[in-house]
Tab-separated table of C-alpha atoms and ligand atoms in Angstrom:
chain	number	residue	atom	x	y	z
U	1	MET	CA	-32.614	160.145	-3.743
U	2	LYS	CA	-30.209	161.878	-1.371
U	3	PRO	CA	-27.133	160.071	0.026
U	4	LEU	CA	-27.710	157.997	3.128
U	5	GLN	CA	-24.913	159.767	4.995
U	6	GLU	CA	-27.248	162.741	5.440
U	7	ILE	CA	-29.097	160.807	8.158
U	8	TYR	CA	-26.020	159.758	10.167
U	9	SER	CA	-26.431	162.677	12.569
U	10	VAL	CA	-30.015	161.724	13.466
U	11	LEU	CA	-29.458	157.978	13.678
U	12	ASN	CA	-29.645	157.980	17.451
U	13	ASN	CA	-33.069	159.696	17.615
U	14	PRO	CA	-35.447	156.799	18.372
U	15	LYS	CA	-38.007	156.188	15.595
U	16	LYS	CA	-40.541	153.592	14.554
U	17	VAL	CA	-38.835	151.662	11.782
U	18	SER	CA	-39.736	148.870	9.360
U	19	ILE	CA	-37.288	146.967	7.191
U	20	VAL	CA	-38.480	145.143	4.065
U	21	MET	CA	-36.662	143.059	1.484
U	22	HIS	CA	-37.554	141.368	-1.814
U	23	GLN	CA	-40.022	138.509	-2.054
U	24	LYS	CA	-38.700	134.995	-1.343
U	25	PRO	CA	-35.730	136.556	0.488
U	26	ASP	CA	-32.341	134.856	0.212
U	27	ALA	CA	-29.427	134.904	2.646
U	28	ASP	CA	-28.323	138.409	1.580
U	29	ALA	CA	-31.815	139.911	1.826
U	30	LEU	CA	-32.391	138.311	5.240
U	31	GLY	CA	-28.832	138.804	6.504
U	32	SER	CA	-28.744	142.514	5.651
U	33	SER	CA	-32.237	143.124	7.079
U	34	LEU	CA	-31.591	141.251	10.312
U	35	ALA	CA	-28.191	142.895	10.816
U	36	LEU	CA	-29.720	146.346	10.295
U	37	SER	CA	-32.601	145.477	12.615
U	38	LEU	CA	-30.272	144.366	15.440
U	39	PHE	CA	-28.176	147.520	14.981
U	40	LEU	CA	-31.132	149.933	14.952
U	41	LYS	CA	-32.726	148.226	17.978
U	42	ASP	CA	-29.470	148.702	19.859
U	43	LEU	CA	-29.660	152.434	19.026
U	44	GLY	CA	-33.100	152.572	20.664
U	45	HIS	CA	-35.396	152.376	17.645
U	46	THR	CA	-38.551	150.243	17.545
U	47	VAL	CA	-37.957	147.929	14.610
U	48	SER	CA	-40.027	145.371	12.727
U	49	VAL	CA	-38.760	143.302	9.807
U	50	ILE	CA	-41.393	142.383	7.225
U	51	SER	CA	-40.907	139.916	4.366
U	52	PRO	CA	-43.300	140.031	1.382
U	53	THR	CA	-43.462	136.202	1.349
U	54	ASN	CA	-42.146	133.176	3.193
U	55	TRP	CA	-38.497	132.089	3.010
U	56	ALA	CA	-36.457	128.883	3.127
U	57	ASP	CA	-36.642	126.800	6.312
U	58	TRP	CA	-32.878	126.368	6.181
U	59	LEU	CA	-32.421	130.124	6.734
U	60	GLN	CA	-34.435	130.002	9.949
U	61	TRP	CA	-31.229	129.797	12.036
U	62	MET	CA	-30.378	133.440	11.339
U	63	PRO	CA	-30.485	135.592	14.496
U	64	GLY	CA	-33.900	137.311	14.708
U	65	CYS	CA	-35.387	135.331	11.788
U	66	LYS	CA	-38.245	133.918	13.870
U	67	GLU	CA	-39.569	137.429	14.612
U	68	ILE	CA	-39.891	138.424	10.927
U	69	LEU	CA	-43.482	139.052	9.834
U	70	ASN	CA	-44.608	137.269	6.657
U	71	TYR	CA	-46.835	139.713	4.740
U	72	GLU	CA	-48.662	136.863	2.995
U	73	SER	CA	-49.955	135.412	6.241
U	74	GLN	CA	-49.823	138.462	8.564
U	75	GLN	CA	-50.914	141.327	6.302
U	76	GLU	CA	-53.364	142.946	8.729
U	77	ASN	CA	-50.799	143.153	11.503
U	78	ALA	CA	-48.050	144.304	9.114
U	79	ASP	CA	-50.273	147.007	7.554
U	80	LYS	CA	-51.006	148.416	11.024
U	81	ILE	CA	-47.278	148.653	11.741
U	82	LEU	CA	-46.567	150.220	8.326
U	83	ASP	CA	-49.238	152.887	8.915
U	84	GLU	CA	-47.375	154.052	12.052
U	85	ILE	CA	-43.725	154.042	11.011
U	86	ASP	CA	-41.430	157.054	10.620
U	87	TRP	CA	-38.778	155.270	8.586
U	88	LEU	CA	-38.915	152.503	5.989
U	89	PHE	CA	-35.690	150.750	4.970
U	90	CYS	CA	-35.834	148.832	1.660
U	91	LEU	CA	-33.023	146.319	1.372
U	92	ASP	CA	-31.657	144.204	-1.480
U	93	PHE	CA	-34.118	145.269	-4.185
U	94	ASN	CA	-34.233	148.102	-6.695
U	95	THR	CA	-37.936	148.678	-7.407
U	96	LEU	CA	-40.980	148.341	-5.151
U	97	SER	CA	-42.466	145.765	-7.551
U	98	ARG	CA	-39.927	143.258	-6.152
U	99	THR	CA	-42.005	143.230	-2.953
U	100	LYS	CA	-44.956	141.675	-4.795
U	101	ARG	CA	-48.191	142.275	-2.842
U	102	MET	CA	-46.559	144.904	-0.627
U	103	GLU	CA	-45.845	147.215	-3.567
U	104	ASN	CA	-48.997	149.374	-3.351
U	105	LYS	CA	-48.823	149.690	0.425
U	106	LEU	CA	-45.162	150.734	0.390
U	107	ALA	CA	-45.794	153.271	-2.380
U	108	LYS	CA	-48.733	154.772	-0.463
U	109	ILE	CA	-47.317	155.236	3.051
U	110	SER	CA	-45.890	158.674	3.690
U	111	CYS	CA	-42.895	157.907	5.935
U	112	THR	CA	-39.275	158.616	4.986
U	113	LYS	CA	-38.025	155.866	2.672
U	114	PHE	CA	-34.452	154.585	2.464
U	115	LEU	CA	-32.849	152.275	-0.081
U	116	ILE	CA	-29.779	150.117	0.505
U	117	ASP	CA	-29.144	147.940	-2.543
U	118	HIS	CA	-26.642	146.712	-5.125
U	119	HIS	CA	-28.876	145.875	-8.118
U	120	GLN	CA	-28.745	147.636	-11.468
U	121	GLN	CA	-31.098	150.463	-12.506
U	122	PRO	CA	-32.763	151.354	-9.166
U	123	ASP	CA	-36.023	153.309	-9.164
U	124	VAL	CA	-34.453	156.223	-7.260
U	125	ALA	CA	-37.635	158.323	-7.450
U	126	ALA	CA	-39.316	155.957	-4.976
U	127	PHE	CA	-36.833	156.723	-2.168
U	128	ASN	CA	-35.893	159.833	-0.144
U	129	TYR	CA	-32.420	158.656	0.828
U	130	GLY	CA	-30.276	155.745	-0.168
U	131	ASN	CA	-27.127	154.008	-1.239
U	132	SER	CA	-27.266	152.060	-4.471
U	133	ASP	CA	-23.969	150.599	-5.629
U	134	VAL	CA	-23.690	147.820	-8.220
U	135	ASN	CA	-20.020	147.371	-7.356
U	136	LYS	CA	-20.849	146.127	-3.871
U	137	SER	CA	-20.735	142.373	-3.327
U	138	SER	CA	-23.950	142.303	-1.347
U	139	THR	CA	-26.470	144.401	0.517
U	140	SER	CA	-25.012	142.885	3.686
U	141	GLU	CA	-21.655	144.505	2.872
U	142	MET	CA	-23.515	147.811	2.410
U	143	VAL	CA	-25.175	147.474	5.827
U	144	TYR	CA	-21.716	146.858	7.303
U	145	ASP	CA	-20.504	150.032	5.534
U	146	PHE	CA	-23.550	151.931	6.853
U	147	ILE	CA	-22.872	150.875	10.447
U	148	THR	CA	-19.148	151.634	10.304
U	149	ALA	CA	-19.369	154.849	8.241
U	150	SER	CA	-21.960	156.264	10.646
U	151	GLY	CA	-19.441	155.799	13.460
U	152	TYR	CA	-20.925	152.763	15.194
U	153	SER	CA	-18.519	149.908	14.402
U	154	ASN	CA	-18.421	149.269	18.173
U	155	LYS	CA	-22.092	148.168	17.887
U	156	ILE	CA	-21.285	145.152	15.670
U	157	THR	CA	-22.055	142.121	17.816
U	158	LYS	CA	-21.353	138.471	17.065
U	159	GLU	CA	-24.985	138.090	15.928
U	160	ILE	CA	-24.768	141.056	13.552
U	161	ALA	CA	-21.472	139.644	12.248
U	162	GLU	CA	-23.156	136.284	11.523
U	163	CYS	CA	-25.975	137.949	9.576
U	164	ILE	CA	-23.595	140.086	7.520
U	165	TYR	CA	-21.214	137.212	6.852
U	166	ALA	CA	-24.067	134.955	5.667
U	167	GLY	CA	-25.168	137.565	3.125
U	168	VAL	CA	-21.638	138.200	1.904
U	169	VAL	CA	-20.810	134.485	1.546
U	170	ALA	CA	-24.045	133.801	-0.337
U	171	ASP	CA	-23.810	136.731	-2.755
U	172	THR	CA	-20.101	136.291	-3.528
U	173	GLY	CA	-20.448	132.540	-4.187
U	174	SER	CA	-18.161	131.982	-1.180
U	175	PHE	CA	-15.729	134.777	-2.181
U	176	ARG	CA	-15.525	133.612	-5.780
U	177	PHE	CA	-17.346	136.222	-7.869
U	178	SER	CA	-15.632	139.326	-9.245
U	179	SER	CA	-17.502	141.525	-6.736
U	180	THR	CA	-15.257	140.077	-4.002
U	181	SER	CA	-13.104	143.172	-3.542
U	182	ALA	CA	-10.263	143.659	-1.096
U	183	SER	CA	-12.727	145.505	1.147
U	184	VAL	CA	-14.854	142.339	1.371
U	185	HIS	CA	-11.856	140.458	2.770
U	186	HIS	CA	-11.123	143.340	5.162
U	187	LEU	CA	-14.749	143.191	6.306
U	188	VAL	CA	-14.407	139.468	7.053
U	189	ALA	CA	-11.280	140.131	9.105
U	190	GLU	CA	-13.187	142.759	11.109
U	191	LEU	CA	-16.121	140.382	11.632
U	192	LYS	CA	-13.696	137.722	12.913
U	193	ASN	CA	-12.489	140.307	15.456
U	194	LYS	CA	-16.125	140.664	16.574
U	195	GLY	CA	-16.328	136.942	17.365
U	196	LEU	CA	-17.649	135.535	14.087
U	197	GLU	CA	-17.509	131.720	13.938
U	198	HIS	CA	-17.381	131.438	10.144
U	199	MET	CA	-17.557	127.623	10.057
U	200	ASP	CA	-20.907	127.676	11.840
U	201	VAL	CA	-22.323	130.027	9.198
U	202	HIS	CA	-21.034	127.835	6.335
U	203	ASN	CA	-22.533	124.751	7.983
U	204	ASN	CA	-25.855	126.519	8.470
U	205	LEU	CA	-25.928	127.733	4.856
U	206	TYR	CA	-24.600	124.738	2.953
U	207	ASP	CA	-24.851	121.615	5.109
U	208	ASN	CA	-28.352	122.112	6.395
U	209	PHE	CA	-30.684	120.482	3.831
U	210	LEU	CA	-32.930	117.435	3.845
U	211	GLU	CA	-32.396	114.258	1.813
U	212	ASN	CA	-35.168	115.074	-0.682
U	213	ARG	CA	-33.330	118.175	-1.914
U	214	MET	CA	-30.132	116.245	-2.618
U	215	ARG	CA	-32.068	113.571	-4.549
U	216	PHE	CA	-33.951	116.295	-6.435
U	217	ILE	CA	-30.663	117.936	-7.508
U	218	GLY	CA	-29.371	114.557	-8.744
U	219	HIS	CA	-32.582	114.013	-10.687
U	220	VAL	CA	-32.541	117.472	-12.308
U	221	LEU	CA	-28.877	117.264	-13.339
U	222	LEU	CA	-29.368	113.777	-14.769
U	223	ASN	CA	-32.734	114.170	-16.477
U	224	ARG	CA	-33.597	117.852	-16.917
U	225	MET	CA	-30.339	119.327	-18.186
U	226	GLU	CA	-29.860	120.294	-21.812
U	227	ILE	CA	-26.468	121.454	-23.073
U	228	PHE	CA	-26.320	123.753	-26.100
U	229	TYR	CA	-22.623	123.433	-26.942
U	230	GLU	CA	-23.063	125.720	-29.963
U	231	TYR	CA	-24.047	128.527	-27.547
U	232	ASN	CA	-21.859	127.495	-24.556
U	233	THR	CA	-25.129	127.393	-22.641
U	234	VAL	CA	-26.911	125.009	-20.275
U	235	LEU	CA	-30.649	124.971	-19.626
U	236	LEU	CA	-32.311	123.236	-16.661
U	237	THR	CA	-36.065	122.815	-17.075
U	238	VAL	CA	-37.956	121.796	-13.952
U	239	PRO	CA	-41.601	120.758	-14.430
U	240	LYS	CA	-44.140	121.039	-11.635
U	241	SER	CA	-44.347	117.244	-11.345
U	242	ASP	CA	-40.715	117.162	-10.104
U	243	LEU	CA	-41.459	119.770	-7.417
U	244	ILE	CA	-44.358	117.658	-6.187
U	245	LYS	CA	-42.544	114.317	-6.386
U	246	TYR	CA	-39.533	115.554	-4.394
U	247	ARG	CA	-41.624	117.710	-1.991
U	248	ILE	CA	-39.675	120.832	-2.959
U	249	LYS	CA	-40.262	123.886	-0.763
U	250	THR	CA	-39.261	127.561	-0.889
U	251	GLY	CA	-35.492	127.901	-1.189
U	252	ASP	CA	-34.837	124.249	-2.113
U	253	THR	CA	-34.094	125.161	-5.753
U	254	GLU	CA	-31.610	127.879	-4.792
U	255	GLY	CA	-28.081	127.143	-5.941
U	256	LEU	CA	-29.122	124.551	-8.526
U	257	VAL	CA	-28.280	126.984	-11.336
U	258	ASN	CA	-24.646	127.027	-10.201
U	259	TYR	CA	-23.855	123.347	-10.804
U	260	PRO	CA	-23.657	123.423	-14.646
U	261	GLN	CA	-21.201	126.327	-14.469
U	262	SER	CA	-18.539	123.749	-13.622
U	263	ILE	CA	-18.786	122.204	-17.099
U	264	GLN	CA	-15.764	123.208	-19.196
U	265	GLY	CA	-16.445	126.094	-21.583
U	266	ILE	CA	-19.923	126.906	-20.311
U	267	LYS	CA	-20.604	130.642	-20.312
U	268	PHE	CA	-24.317	130.902	-19.606
U	269	VAL	CA	-26.673	128.824	-17.433
U	270	ALA	CA	-30.431	129.218	-17.196
U	271	ILE	CA	-32.982	127.427	-15.068
U	272	VAL	CA	-36.737	127.634	-15.383
U	273	ILE	CA	-39.003	126.358	-12.625
U	274	ASP	CA	-42.682	125.728	-13.194
U	275	ARG	CA	-44.174	127.407	-10.123
U	276	ASP	CA	-47.905	127.650	-9.489
U	277	GLU	CA	-48.322	131.316	-10.337
U	278	GLU	CA	-45.555	131.752	-12.949
U	279	ARG	CA	-42.530	130.250	-14.637
U	280	LYS	CA	-39.536	131.568	-12.671
U	281	TRP	CA	-36.213	132.019	-14.482
U	282	SER	CA	-32.702	132.360	-13.042
U	283	PHE	CA	-29.636	133.210	-15.113
U	284	ARG	CA	-25.911	132.982	-14.378
U	285	SER	CA	-23.038	133.875	-16.672
U	286	LYS	CA	-19.294	134.100	-16.725
U	287	LYS	CA	-17.347	137.128	-17.849
U	288	ASP	CA	-18.913	139.311	-20.561
U	289	PHE	CA	-22.441	137.919	-21.062
U	290	ASP	CA	-24.954	140.344	-19.510
U	291	CYS	CA	-27.660	138.420	-17.618
U	292	ASN	CA	-29.363	141.624	-16.438
U	293	SER	CA	-30.030	142.843	-20.003
U	294	PHE	CA	-31.075	139.356	-21.120
U	295	ALA	CA	-33.532	138.985	-18.214
U	296	ARG	CA	-34.964	142.467	-18.832
U	297	LYS	CA	-35.355	141.992	-22.567
U	298	TYR	CA	-36.962	138.550	-22.633
U	299	PHE	CA	-38.313	137.727	-19.160
U	300	GLU	CA	-39.570	140.872	-17.364
U	301	GLY	CA	-36.674	140.594	-14.930
U	302	GLY	CA	-33.299	141.988	-14.010
U	303	GLY	CA	-30.604	141.773	-11.351
U	304	HIS	CA	-26.838	141.872	-11.791
U	305	PHE	CA	-24.525	141.541	-14.788
U	306	ASN	CA	-23.586	137.914	-14.044
U	307	ALA	CA	-26.680	136.843	-12.047
U	308	ALA	CA	-30.258	137.787	-12.757
U	309	GLY	CA	-33.792	136.453	-12.669
U	310	GLY	CA	-37.069	136.839	-14.469
U	311	ARG	CA	-40.521	135.391	-14.970
U	312	SER	CA	-43.086	134.413	-17.544
U	313	SER	CA	-46.797	133.726	-17.467
U	314	ASP	CA	-46.455	131.427	-20.505
U	315	ALA	CA	-46.681	127.664	-20.086
U	316	LEU	CA	-43.368	125.859	-19.531
U	317	GLU	CA	-42.912	124.684	-23.136
U	318	LYS	CA	-43.723	128.112	-24.545
U	319	THR	CA	-41.323	130.002	-22.282
U	320	VAL	CA	-38.563	127.473	-23.090
U	321	ALA	CA	-39.206	128.145	-26.791
U	322	VAL	CA	-38.844	131.893	-26.138
U	323	PHE	CA	-35.541	131.122	-24.421
U	324	THR	CA	-34.127	129.052	-27.289
U	325	THR	CA	-35.091	131.760	-29.797
U	326	ALA	CA	-33.402	134.320	-27.553
U	327	LEU	CA	-30.260	132.148	-27.514
U	328	GLN	CA	-30.123	132.243	-31.306
U	329	GLU	CA	-30.527	136.027	-31.248
U	330	ASN	CA	-27.651	136.308	-28.738
U	331	LYS	CA	-25.369	133.739	-30.389
U	332	HIS	CA	-22.706	136.348	-31.222
U	333	LEU	CA	-22.418	137.229	-27.494
U	334	LEU	CA	-22.117	133.617	-26.364
U	335	LEU	CA	-19.246	132.380	-28.530
L	1	LIG	P1	-31.874	134.405	-8.329
L	1	LIG	O1	-31.608	133.821	-9.671
L	1	LIG	O2	-30.898	133.926	-7.301
L	1	LIG	O3	-33.299	134.333	-7.915
L	1	LIG	O4	-31.594	135.967	-8.488
L	1	LIG	C1	-30.404	136.469	-9.042
L	1	LIG	C2	-30.410	137.980	-8.895
L	1	LIG	O5	-31.416	138.536	-9.743
L	1	LIG	C3	-30.751	138.435	-7.493
L	1	LIG	O6	-29.961	139.551	-7.201
L	1	LIG	C4	-32.215	138.782	-7.550
L	1	LIG	O7	-32.535	139.796	-6.636
L	1	LIG	C5	-32.404	139.235	-8.987
L	1	LIG	N1	-33.730	138.814	-9.496
L	1	LIG	C6	-34.251	137.575	-9.451
L	1	LIG	N2	-35.472	137.537	-10.021
L	1	LIG	C7	-35.739	138.810	-10.429
L	1	LIG	C8	-36.862	139.428	-11.091
L	1	LIG	O8	-37.863	138.787	-11.435
L	1	LIG	N3	-36.754	140.766	-11.342
L	1	LIG	C9	-35.642	141.488	-11.006
L	1	LIG	N4	-35.624	142.782	-11.294
L	1	LIG	N5	-34.583	140.931	-10.377
L	1	LIG	C10	-34.613	139.618	-10.094
L	2	LIG	MN1	-28.100	140.728	-2.754
């Protein structure tokens, strides 16, 4: 994978471009993709943004979100576009398998492939050019860097600023995580100069849910939370019946894993959600417990040092048993 800066000089030659992100995209995946899309369109490219799956309704406010193609429901149309493109940008994921059913198609097409991502252990062989930097707060920050480093900071509009800011806020836990470098704060200052209304973005991200989600969170924290004080760990186990009872949709469980981190002394939080096709795990840690290694070793996953995810095809009880055994094995790292 060659450095992305090698394409700066040809950025203003109009191309057919697609941008894809990981399945069930979050605010950073969508924010970075939409910001890049708006920027490339302004440079004269023909751009389509394709998501492997659907996304949360409460992210629908993001500029350009309504034009994103959902590969699950619009595969034929998306495949036709992918067959024609010159450039493919892959944002906020490190291996093509994170695009679920798009994986084979993306591997097969012969266009030039670019990676912009901040996850650990990227599959660099799958991309021609790219920037992969685990020290970056978010892929949205990396898109900002791409736009400015290529000499086009004058092209950052208020809409692009909103998309980038949403991704940065989401992936830094509102400027809380250690990845929040001085350059992140500089970036925010620059976005404010471009007309960013930061309160609107916060309202859209965090005060934009329906009643059922709030009641669901209360229920899970009261009835589905187990605290392992001997391991400084909290586990949230969400059975399918809860998802049905509270009419939980894509994105409604996001953020739930953060609540137990406010309990004194807790170092590691895990949540497992009994989805139709798999049991989906999310992990969060503080300081020196490595969620990425844990997710890779026990749950076919990965991500960042302090935030990762994984999956299991075992039944809920079985995968929880695997987790508790894994806790015992990692006891020395959790004290
Ligand atoms: P979340 O827990 O919010 O779904 O994800 C936390 C981080 O881990 C995100 O950066 C996400 O991209 C990554 N991640 C989540 N699930 C998986 C997975 O199954 N495999 C890999 N490699 N990364 C994941
Ligand atoms: Mn991200």
